[in-house]
XYZ file of C-alpha atoms in Angstrom:
304
model
C 122.055 36.214 -14.546
C 122.569 36.707 -10.834
C 119.740 36.696 -8.323
C 118.713 40.048 -6.917
C 116.727 40.638 -3.744
C 113.317 42.259 -4.345
C 110.965 43.672 -1.696
C 107.283 43.975 -2.537
C 105.019 45.705 -0.017
C 101.255 45.312 0.340
C 98.437 45.796 2.839
C 96.508 42.879 4.316
C 94.683 42.055 7.534
C 94.846 45.690 8.574
C 98.644 45.667 8.527
C 101.700 46.574 6.470
C 103.118 43.400 4.908
C 105.853 42.441 2.462
C 107.228 39.620 0.374
C 111.013 39.536 0.114
C 112.507 37.156 -2.438
C 115.460 36.644 -4.744
C 114.754 36.545 -8.473
C 116.613 37.244 -11.718
C 114.322 40.090 -12.777
C 111.816 42.490 -11.249
C 109.117 40.975 -13.474
C 109.710 37.455 -12.147
C 109.795 38.758 -8.582
C 106.457 40.527 -9.078
C 104.880 37.415 -10.609
C 106.027 35.270 -7.698
C 105.026 37.829 -5.085
C 101.553 38.115 -6.616
C 100.973 34.403 -5.956
C 101.841 34.896 -2.291
C 99.842 38.119 -1.924
C 96.777 36.593 -3.592
C 96.918 33.676 -1.173
C 97.117 35.990 1.848
C 94.159 38.011 0.546
C 92.185 34.809 -0.137
C 92.642 33.715 3.475
C 91.714 37.181 4.716
C 88.484 37.202 2.692
C 87.591 33.696 3.780
C 88.183 34.086 7.517
C 87.991 37.781 8.394
C 85.460 38.646 11.068
C 85.049 42.025 9.347
C 83.551 40.739 6.065
C 79.910 39.659 6.105
C 80.350 36.775 3.664
C 83.343 35.110 5.365
C 83.067 31.633 6.857
C 83.654 33.100 10.321
C 80.859 35.650 9.850
C 78.462 32.891 8.767
C 79.275 30.773 11.814
C 78.914 33.752 14.161
C 75.579 34.756 12.610
C 74.331 31.223 13.190
C 75.137 31.304 16.906
C 72.234 29.975 18.954
C 70.192 28.609 16.058
C 72.067 26.907 13.215
C 75.172 24.946 12.260
C 77.410 25.781 9.313
C 79.008 23.189 7.050
C 82.764 23.714 6.518
C 85.204 22.728 3.786
C 88.353 20.730 4.558
C 90.573 23.777 5.099
C 88.188 25.362 7.597
C 87.599 22.052 9.372
C 91.351 21.521 9.787
C 91.743 25.028 11.253
C 89.006 24.316 13.793
C 90.756 21.083 14.707
C 93.959 23.086 15.151
C 92.067 25.492 17.427
C 90.968 22.505 19.518
C 94.598 21.384 19.849
C 95.670 24.878 20.910
C 92.950 24.973 23.562
C 94.131 21.624 24.887
C 97.848 22.498 24.719
C 97.275 25.776 26.574
C 95.034 24.196 29.229
C 92.136 26.329 28.039
C 93.923 29.682 27.774
C 94.093 29.855 23.954
C 90.392 30.031 23.174
C 89.060 31.255 19.822
C 85.672 32.038 21.417
C 87.190 34.810 23.570
C 86.886 37.503 20.888
C 83.587 38.679 22.426
C 85.756 40.448 25.014
C 86.310 43.139 22.365
C 82.884 44.395 23.441
C 84.347 45.201 26.866
C 87.768 46.545 25.909
C 88.624 49.392 23.545
C 92.380 49.919 23.537
C 92.076 53.230 21.707
C 91.044 54.960 24.932
C 91.848 54.379 28.630
C 88.690 52.927 30.155
C 88.137 49.814 32.258
C 85.065 47.626 31.665
C 82.453 47.275 34.350
C 82.206 44.053 36.322
C 78.664 43.698 34.967
C 79.857 43.837 31.339
C 82.432 41.111 31.935
C 79.863 38.992 33.763
C 77.634 39.215 30.686
C 80.415 38.164 28.300
C 82.306 35.447 30.183
C 79.503 32.817 29.818
C 79.800 33.240 26.030
C 83.446 32.133 26.176
C 84.395 28.474 26.233
C 85.747 26.273 23.450
C 84.094 23.242 25.112
C 80.724 24.721 24.086
C 81.534 24.644 20.353
C 79.833 21.724 18.612
C 81.975 20.114 15.892
C 80.470 17.213 13.983
C 80.679 15.902 10.397
C 82.423 19.020 9.032
C 79.842 21.277 10.677
C 80.349 23.945 13.356
C 77.649 25.207 15.696
C 77.801 27.821 18.446
C 75.059 26.932 20.951
C 74.515 30.350 22.559
C 73.226 33.514 20.953
C 76.047 36.064 21.059
C 78.901 33.556 20.911
C 81.667 34.205 18.387
C 84.707 32.452 16.984
C 87.695 34.277 15.583
C 90.900 33.046 13.901
C 92.738 36.266 14.801
C 95.014 34.349 17.168
C 96.690 32.450 14.342
C 95.254 33.732 11.050
C 98.204 35.898 9.968
C 100.701 33.160 10.788
C 98.682 30.580 8.866
C 98.538 32.929 5.877
C 102.312 33.514 6.027
C 102.931 29.761 6.026
C 100.546 29.152 3.121
C 102.031 31.997 1.044
C 105.593 30.800 1.670
C 104.626 27.225 0.827
C 103.243 28.341 -2.540
C 106.455 30.217 -3.323
C 108.610 27.260 -2.315
C 106.575 25.011 -4.616
C 107.290 27.481 -7.440
C 111.023 27.205 -6.811
C 111.677 30.266 -4.650
C 114.617 29.299 -2.444
C 115.639 32.636 -0.938
C 113.342 35.007 0.891
C 110.497 35.364 3.367
C 106.903 36.455 3.844
C 106.361 39.084 6.536
C 102.807 39.769 7.706
C 103.211 42.547 10.273
C 106.010 40.704 12.066
C 104.623 37.188 11.651
C 107.268 35.743 9.359
C 107.959 32.568 7.389
C 111.360 32.070 5.777
C 111.935 30.105 2.561
C 115.717 30.071 2.604
C 118.733 32.312 3.284
C 120.004 35.171 1.144
C 121.433 34.081 -2.245
C 124.890 34.404 -0.667
C 123.940 31.778 1.906
C 123.945 34.325 4.722
C 120.902 34.417 7.014
C 118.426 37.275 7.080
C 119.028 39.461 10.144
C 115.720 40.273 11.813
C 115.462 42.875 14.567
C 113.195 42.280 17.559
C 111.488 45.501 18.644
C 112.200 46.896 22.069
C 108.804 46.728 23.837
C 109.425 50.052 25.589
C 111.404 52.001 22.936
C 109.465 52.002 19.668
C 112.417 52.802 17.397
C 114.917 50.488 19.104
C 115.630 46.767 18.783
C 116.574 44.564 21.729
C 118.086 41.752 19.681
C 118.850 40.601 16.150
C 117.958 37.066 15.075
C 119.610 35.321 12.109
C 116.877 33.463 10.178
C 117.077 31.193 7.136
C 114.208 28.718 7.505
C 111.016 28.305 9.510
C 108.852 30.814 11.303
C 109.330 33.746 13.653
C 106.566 35.491 15.575
C 106.319 37.921 18.472
C 103.569 38.644 20.961
C 103.791 41.578 23.345
C 102.043 44.100 25.542
C 103.030 47.054 23.316
C 100.999 46.376 20.152
C 97.586 47.545 21.402
C 97.330 48.898 24.923
C 96.527 51.863 27.134
C 97.978 53.040 30.430
C 95.890 54.119 33.391
C 97.020 54.997 36.908
C 100.496 53.642 36.158
C 99.170 50.288 34.961
C 99.471 48.972 31.391
C 96.455 47.142 29.953
C 97.279 45.192 26.763
C 95.134 43.423 24.171
C 96.118 39.880 25.221
C 93.170 38.864 27.388
C 92.772 35.922 29.747
C 89.551 34.151 28.623
C 88.768 33.041 32.187
C 88.888 36.456 33.827
C 88.386 38.791 30.862
C 91.367 40.880 32.001
C 94.678 41.605 30.237
C 97.747 39.554 31.042
C 100.601 41.310 32.850
C 103.660 39.075 33.181
C 105.489 39.647 29.866
C 106.541 42.690 27.873
C 107.381 40.615 24.801
C 107.821 36.993 23.700
C 109.501 36.042 20.389
C 109.626 32.417 19.246
C 111.184 30.622 16.278
C 109.671 27.336 15.108
C 109.411 25.227 11.932
C 106.169 27.047 10.994
C 105.066 30.626 11.585
C 101.787 29.360 13.008
C 103.649 27.292 15.610
C 105.879 30.222 16.524
C 102.918 32.586 16.887
C 100.734 30.283 18.942
C 103.639 29.396 21.218
C 104.372 33.077 21.853
C 100.708 33.808 22.571
C 100.294 30.838 24.909
C 103.412 31.946 26.808
C 101.865 35.411 27.189
C 98.623 33.861 28.450
C 100.366 31.532 30.884
C 102.032 34.521 32.576
C 104.069 33.275 35.569
C 104.011 29.730 34.139
C 105.210 31.073 30.790
C 108.955 30.512 31.309
C 108.441 26.834 32.110
C 106.109 26.445 29.139
C 108.645 28.032 26.767
C 111.371 25.676 27.997
C 109.088 22.689 27.431
C 108.491 23.486 23.739
C 112.041 22.894 22.545
C 111.829 26.018 20.368
C 114.261 28.928 20.480
C 112.823 32.008 22.157
C 113.688 35.434 23.482
C 111.332 36.957 26.035
C 111.372 39.937 28.391
C 109.278 39.991 31.557
C 107.806 43.074 33.246
C 110.911 43.527 35.383
C 113.060 43.742 32.241
C 114.656 40.326 32.758
C 115.601 38.557 29.523
C 114.626 34.909 29.140
C 116.431 33.164 26.304
C 116.887 29.578 25.229
C 120.538 28.656 25.786
C 121.308 27.606 22.227
C 119.419 30.530 20.688
C 121.481 32.431 18.128
C 120.144 35.831 19.114
C 122.550 38.753 19.109
C 121.468 40.863 22.096
C 121.848 44.607 21.628
Protein backbone atom coordinates (compact mmCIF):
# COMPACT_ATOMS: atom_id res chain seq x y z
CA UNK A 1 0.00 0.00 0.00
CA UNK A 2 1.40 3.37 -0.96
CA UNK A 3 1.90 6.20 1.50
CA UNK A 4 -0.57 9.06 1.32
CA UNK A 5 -0.08 12.53 2.75
CA UNK A 6 -2.55 13.41 5.53
CA UNK A 7 -3.10 16.85 7.10
CA UNK A 8 -4.61 17.02 10.57
CA UNK A 9 -5.47 20.46 11.96
CA UNK A 10 -5.86 21.42 15.62
CA UNK A 11 -5.78 24.44 17.92
CA UNK A 12 -3.06 24.95 20.52
CA UNK A 13 -1.31 27.85 22.22
CA UNK A 14 -3.91 30.24 20.86
CA UNK A 15 -3.01 29.37 17.27
CA UNK A 16 -4.02 27.27 14.27
CA UNK A 17 -1.68 24.26 14.04
CA UNK A 18 -1.34 21.11 11.96
CA UNK A 19 0.44 17.80 11.70
CA UNK A 20 1.29 16.72 8.17
CA UNK A 21 2.50 13.15 7.70
CA UNK A 22 2.58 10.27 5.26
CA UNK A 23 0.79 7.08 6.29
CA UNK A 24 -0.87 4.10 4.59
CA UNK A 25 -4.33 4.84 5.98
CA UNK A 26 -6.27 7.73 7.49
CA UNK A 27 -6.63 5.71 10.70
CA UNK A 28 -2.87 5.30 11.11
CA UNK A 29 -2.33 8.97 10.32
CA UNK A 30 -4.86 9.99 12.98
CA UNK A 31 -3.27 7.68 15.56
CA UNK A 32 0.18 9.12 14.88
CA UNK A 33 -1.05 12.71 14.82
CA UNK A 34 -2.82 12.22 18.15
CA UNK A 35 0.53 11.39 19.79
CA UNK A 36 2.00 14.65 18.49
CA UNK A 37 -1.07 16.74 19.36
CA UNK A 38 -1.25 15.29 22.88
CA UNK A 39 2.39 16.19 23.44
CA UNK A 40 1.85 19.78 22.27
CA UNK A 41 -1.18 20.11 24.57
CA UNK A 42 0.79 18.60 27.48
CA UNK A 43 3.49 21.24 27.07
CA UNK A 44 0.87 23.98 26.78
CA UNK A 45 -0.84 22.89 30.01
CA UNK A 46 2.46 22.59 31.84
CA UNK A 47 3.98 25.93 30.83
CA UNK A 48 1.17 28.28 29.80
CA UNK A 49 1.06 31.55 31.70
CA UNK A 50 -2.72 31.52 31.20
CA UNK A 51 -3.48 28.40 33.30
CA UNK A 52 -3.39 28.78 37.08
CA UNK A 53 -1.94 25.33 37.76
CA UNK A 54 0.97 25.50 35.29
CA UNK A 55 4.57 25.43 36.49
CA UNK A 56 5.04 28.98 35.18
CA UNK A 57 1.98 30.22 37.09
CA UNK A 58 3.29 28.64 40.30
CA UNK A 59 6.69 30.28 39.92
CA UNK A 60 5.13 33.66 39.14
CA UNK A 61 2.77 33.43 42.12
CA UNK A 62 5.77 32.75 44.34
CA UNK A 63 7.60 35.89 43.23
CA UNK A 64 8.99 37.78 46.21
CA UNK A 65 8.35 35.09 48.82
CA UNK A 66 8.95 31.47 47.81
CA UNK A 67 10.92 29.14 45.55
CA UNK A 68 9.38 26.40 43.43
CA UNK A 69 10.94 22.98 42.91
CA UNK A 70 11.13 21.91 39.24
CA UNK A 71 11.29 18.56 37.47
CA UNK A 72 14.10 17.74 35.03
CA UNK A 73 12.26 19.00 31.94
CA UNK A 74 11.49 22.38 33.50
CA UNK A 75 15.00 22.70 34.92
CA UNK A 76 16.53 22.04 31.49
CA UNK A 77 14.29 24.71 29.91
CA UNK A 78 15.42 27.25 32.51
CA UNK A 79 19.02 26.34 31.76
CA UNK A 80 18.27 26.87 28.07
CA UNK A 81 16.80 30.29 28.93
CA UNK A 82 20.06 31.13 30.70
CA UNK A 83 22.03 30.18 27.58
CA UNK A 84 19.78 32.33 25.40
CA UNK A 85 20.27 35.31 27.72
CA UNK A 86 24.03 34.83 27.51
CA UNK A 87 24.08 34.24 23.73
CA UNK A 88 21.99 37.37 23.11
CA UNK A 89 24.03 39.54 25.49
CA UNK A 90 20.98 40.00 27.68
CA UNK A 91 18.41 40.77 24.98
CA UNK A 92 16.54 37.43 25.10
CA UNK A 93 15.16 37.61 28.62
CA UNK A 94 12.26 35.44 29.80
CA UNK A 95 11.52 37.91 32.63
CA UNK A 96 10.50 40.63 30.15
CA UNK A 97 6.89 39.45 29.84
CA UNK A 98 5.81 42.00 32.48
CA UNK A 99 5.99 44.56 29.65
CA UNK A 100 2.60 43.21 28.53
CA UNK A 101 1.21 45.42 31.30
CA UNK A 102 2.44 48.47 29.36
CA UNK A 103 1.66 47.44 25.79
CA UNK A 104 -1.67 46.35 24.31
CA UNK A 105 -1.24 45.75 20.59
CA UNK A 106 -4.98 45.57 20.02
CA UNK A 107 -5.23 49.36 20.19
CA UNK A 108 -2.84 52.22 19.28
CA UNK A 109 -1.64 53.65 22.59
CA UNK A 110 1.86 54.33 23.88
CA UNK A 111 2.74 53.56 27.52
CA UNK A 112 3.66 56.36 29.87
CA UNK A 113 7.26 56.82 30.92
CA UNK A 114 6.11 56.24 34.51
CA UNK A 115 4.61 52.83 33.65
CA UNK A 116 7.82 51.67 31.99
CA UNK A 117 9.87 52.96 34.92
CA UNK A 118 7.74 50.81 37.23
CA UNK A 119 8.20 47.67 35.13
CA UNK A 120 11.84 47.80 34.01
CA UNK A 121 13.26 46.99 37.50
CA UNK A 122 11.23 43.75 37.42
CA UNK A 123 13.10 42.64 34.29
CA UNK A 124 16.49 40.96 34.51
CA UNK A 125 17.41 37.30 34.15
CA UNK A 126 20.38 37.87 36.50
CA UNK A 127 17.85 38.30 39.33
CA UNK A 128 16.39 34.80 38.91
CA UNK A 129 17.69 32.41 41.57
CA UNK A 130 18.33 28.88 40.28
CA UNK A 131 19.58 26.31 42.76
CA UNK A 132 19.11 22.55 43.28
CA UNK A 133 16.22 22.26 40.79
CA UNK A 134 14.44 25.21 42.39
CA UNK A 135 13.50 28.58 40.86
CA UNK A 136 12.86 31.75 42.83
CA UNK A 137 11.92 35.23 41.64
CA UNK A 138 13.18 37.67 44.29
CA UNK A 139 10.87 40.63 43.62
CA UNK A 140 7.12 40.80 44.01
CA UNK A 141 5.64 41.34 40.54
CA UNK A 142 8.40 39.55 38.62
CA UNK A 143 7.33 36.99 36.02
CA UNK A 144 8.91 34.37 33.80
CA UNK A 145 7.40 33.24 30.53
CA UNK A 146 8.44 30.56 28.02
CA UNK A 147 6.53 32.29 25.21
CA UNK A 148 9.79 33.10 23.44
CA UNK A 149 10.52 29.45 22.68
CA UNK A 150 7.57 27.38 23.93
CA UNK A 151 5.91 26.69 20.56
CA UNK A 152 9.22 25.74 18.97
CA UNK A 153 10.07 23.40 21.84
CA UNK A 154 6.65 21.77 21.52
CA UNK A 155 7.11 21.33 17.75
CA UNK A 156 10.47 19.64 18.31
CA UNK A 157 9.10 17.33 21.01
CA UNK A 158 6.06 16.35 18.91
CA UNK A 159 8.21 15.64 15.85
CA UNK A 160 10.65 13.62 17.94
CA UNK A 161 7.83 11.41 19.20
CA UNK A 162 6.62 10.80 15.65
CA UNK A 163 10.12 10.00 14.43
CA UNK A 164 10.51 7.47 17.25
CA UNK A 165 7.27 5.85 16.06
CA UNK A 166 8.67 5.48 12.55
CA UNK A 167 7.19 8.52 10.80
CA UNK A 168 9.73 9.44 8.12
CA UNK A 169 7.80 11.93 5.99
CA UNK A 170 6.07 15.03 7.28
CA UNK A 171 6.23 17.98 9.65
CA UNK A 172 4.67 19.63 12.68
CA UNK A 173 3.53 23.21 12.15
CA UNK A 174 2.64 25.30 15.21
CA UNK A 175 1.54 28.63 13.75
CA UNK A 176 4.60 28.85 11.51
CA UNK A 177 7.09 27.32 13.94
CA UNK A 178 7.90 24.13 12.07
CA UNK A 179 9.88 20.92 12.57
CA UNK A 180 10.36 18.55 9.64
CA UNK A 181 10.71 14.77 9.98
CA UNK A 182 11.64 13.98 6.40
CA UNK A 183 10.75 14.86 2.79
CA UNK A 184 7.62 13.88 0.90
CA UNK A 185 7.33 10.12 0.17
CA UNK A 186 8.59 10.91 -3.34
CA UNK A 187 11.80 12.30 -1.86
CA UNK A 188 10.91 15.84 -2.89
CA UNK A 189 11.17 18.56 -0.23
CA UNK A 190 8.17 20.34 1.23
CA UNK A 191 7.85 23.83 -0.28
CA UNK A 192 7.14 26.35 2.46
CA UNK A 193 6.11 29.92 1.67
CA UNK A 194 7.46 32.81 3.74
CA UNK A 195 4.80 35.47 4.27
CA UNK A 196 5.35 38.92 2.87
CA UNK A 197 5.50 41.15 5.98
CA UNK A 198 3.61 43.94 4.22
CA UNK A 199 1.19 41.98 1.98
CA UNK A 200 -0.77 39.51 4.10
CA UNK A 201 -1.81 37.20 1.25
CA UNK A 202 1.55 37.21 -0.55
CA UNK A 203 4.76 35.23 -0.06
CA UNK A 204 8.22 36.71 -0.53
CA UNK A 205 10.04 33.41 -0.92
CA UNK A 206 9.59 29.65 -0.99
CA UNK A 207 11.91 27.42 1.04
CA UNK A 208 12.43 23.72 0.27
CA UNK A 209 12.49 21.83 3.60
CA UNK A 210 13.09 18.16 4.37
CA UNK A 211 14.70 18.08 7.82
CA UNK A 212 15.22 20.37 10.80
CA UNK A 213 13.39 23.46 11.92
CA UNK A 214 12.07 26.65 10.36
CA UNK A 215 10.80 29.67 12.28
CA UNK A 216 10.00 33.29 11.51
CA UNK A 217 9.87 36.38 13.68
CA UNK A 218 8.51 39.66 12.36
CA UNK A 219 6.94 43.03 13.05
CA UNK A 220 3.62 42.07 11.40
CA UNK A 221 2.27 39.43 13.81
CA UNK A 222 1.04 41.76 16.57
CA UNK A 223 1.44 45.49 16.09
CA UNK A 224 -0.27 48.84 15.75
CA UNK A 225 0.57 51.93 13.73
CA UNK A 226 0.52 55.45 15.12
CA UNK A 227 1.65 58.68 13.47
CA UNK A 228 3.28 56.70 10.66
CA UNK A 229 5.29 54.54 13.05
CA UNK A 230 4.85 50.77 13.48
CA UNK A 231 5.05 49.39 17.02
CA UNK A 232 5.45 45.59 17.12
CA UNK A 233 5.27 43.02 19.92
CA UNK A 234 9.02 42.27 19.99
CA UNK A 235 10.19 44.40 22.91
CA UNK A 236 13.70 45.35 23.98
CA UNK A 237 13.94 44.32 27.67
CA UNK A 238 16.34 47.18 28.45
CA UNK A 239 14.20 50.02 27.14
CA UNK A 240 10.72 48.47 27.16
CA UNK A 241 10.15 49.70 23.59
CA UNK A 242 9.50 47.73 20.39
CA UNK A 243 12.35 46.93 18.04
CA UNK A 244 12.35 48.64 14.64
CA UNK A 245 15.14 47.35 12.39
CA UNK A 246 13.56 44.26 10.77
CA UNK A 247 10.28 43.53 9.02
CA UNK A 248 10.85 39.77 9.13
CA UNK A 249 13.55 37.20 9.92
CA UNK A 250 13.24 33.52 8.91
CA UNK A 251 15.84 30.98 10.00
CA UNK A 252 16.39 27.28 9.33
CA UNK A 253 18.31 25.20 11.88
CA UNK A 254 18.59 21.58 13.05
CA UNK A 255 15.84 22.20 15.65
CA UNK A 256 12.79 24.45 15.54
CA UNK A 257 13.75 25.89 18.91
CA UNK A 258 17.16 26.93 17.56
CA UNK A 259 15.59 28.47 14.46
CA UNK A 260 13.04 30.41 16.51
CA UNK A 261 15.44 31.74 19.11
CA UNK A 262 17.93 32.76 16.43
CA UNK A 263 15.24 34.69 14.55
CA UNK A 264 14.08 36.42 17.74
CA UNK A 265 17.60 37.34 18.84
CA UNK A 266 18.26 38.81 15.38
CA UNK A 267 15.10 40.92 15.74
CA UNK A 268 16.24 42.09 19.18
CA UNK A 269 19.77 42.90 18.03
CA UNK A 270 18.38 45.27 15.39
CA UNK A 271 21.30 46.96 13.58
CA UNK A 272 23.66 44.24 14.85
CA UNK A 273 21.26 41.58 13.59
CA UNK A 274 22.86 41.00 10.17
CA UNK A 275 26.26 40.29 11.72
CA UNK A 276 24.68 38.01 14.31
CA UNK A 277 22.82 36.02 11.62
CA UNK A 278 26.05 35.54 9.66
CA UNK A 279 27.81 34.30 12.79
CA UNK A 280 25.29 31.49 13.43
CA UNK A 281 26.08 29.42 10.35
CA UNK A 282 22.36 28.84 9.78
CA UNK A 283 20.49 29.62 6.57
CA UNK A 284 18.28 32.69 6.84
CA UNK A 285 16.16 35.10 4.86
CA UNK A 286 15.48 38.50 6.40
CA UNK A 287 14.02 41.80 5.24
CA UNK A 288 14.93 45.08 6.93
CA UNK A 289 12.72 48.17 7.23
CA UNK A 290 14.04 49.57 3.96
CA UNK A 291 12.92 46.42 2.14
CA UNK A 292 16.46 45.12 1.63
CA UNK A 293 16.71 41.32 1.56
CA UNK A 294 19.43 39.68 3.64
CA UNK A 295 20.05 36.06 2.71
CA UNK A 296 22.73 33.52 3.47
CA UNK A 297 24.64 32.85 0.25
CA UNK A 298 24.09 29.10 0.15
CA UNK A 299 20.43 29.36 1.18
CA UNK A 300 18.11 27.44 -1.14
CA UNK A 301 15.34 30.01 -1.00
CA UNK A 302 13.40 30.70 -4.18
CA UNK A 303 12.71 34.45 -4.06
CA UNK A 304 9.38 35.50 -5.53
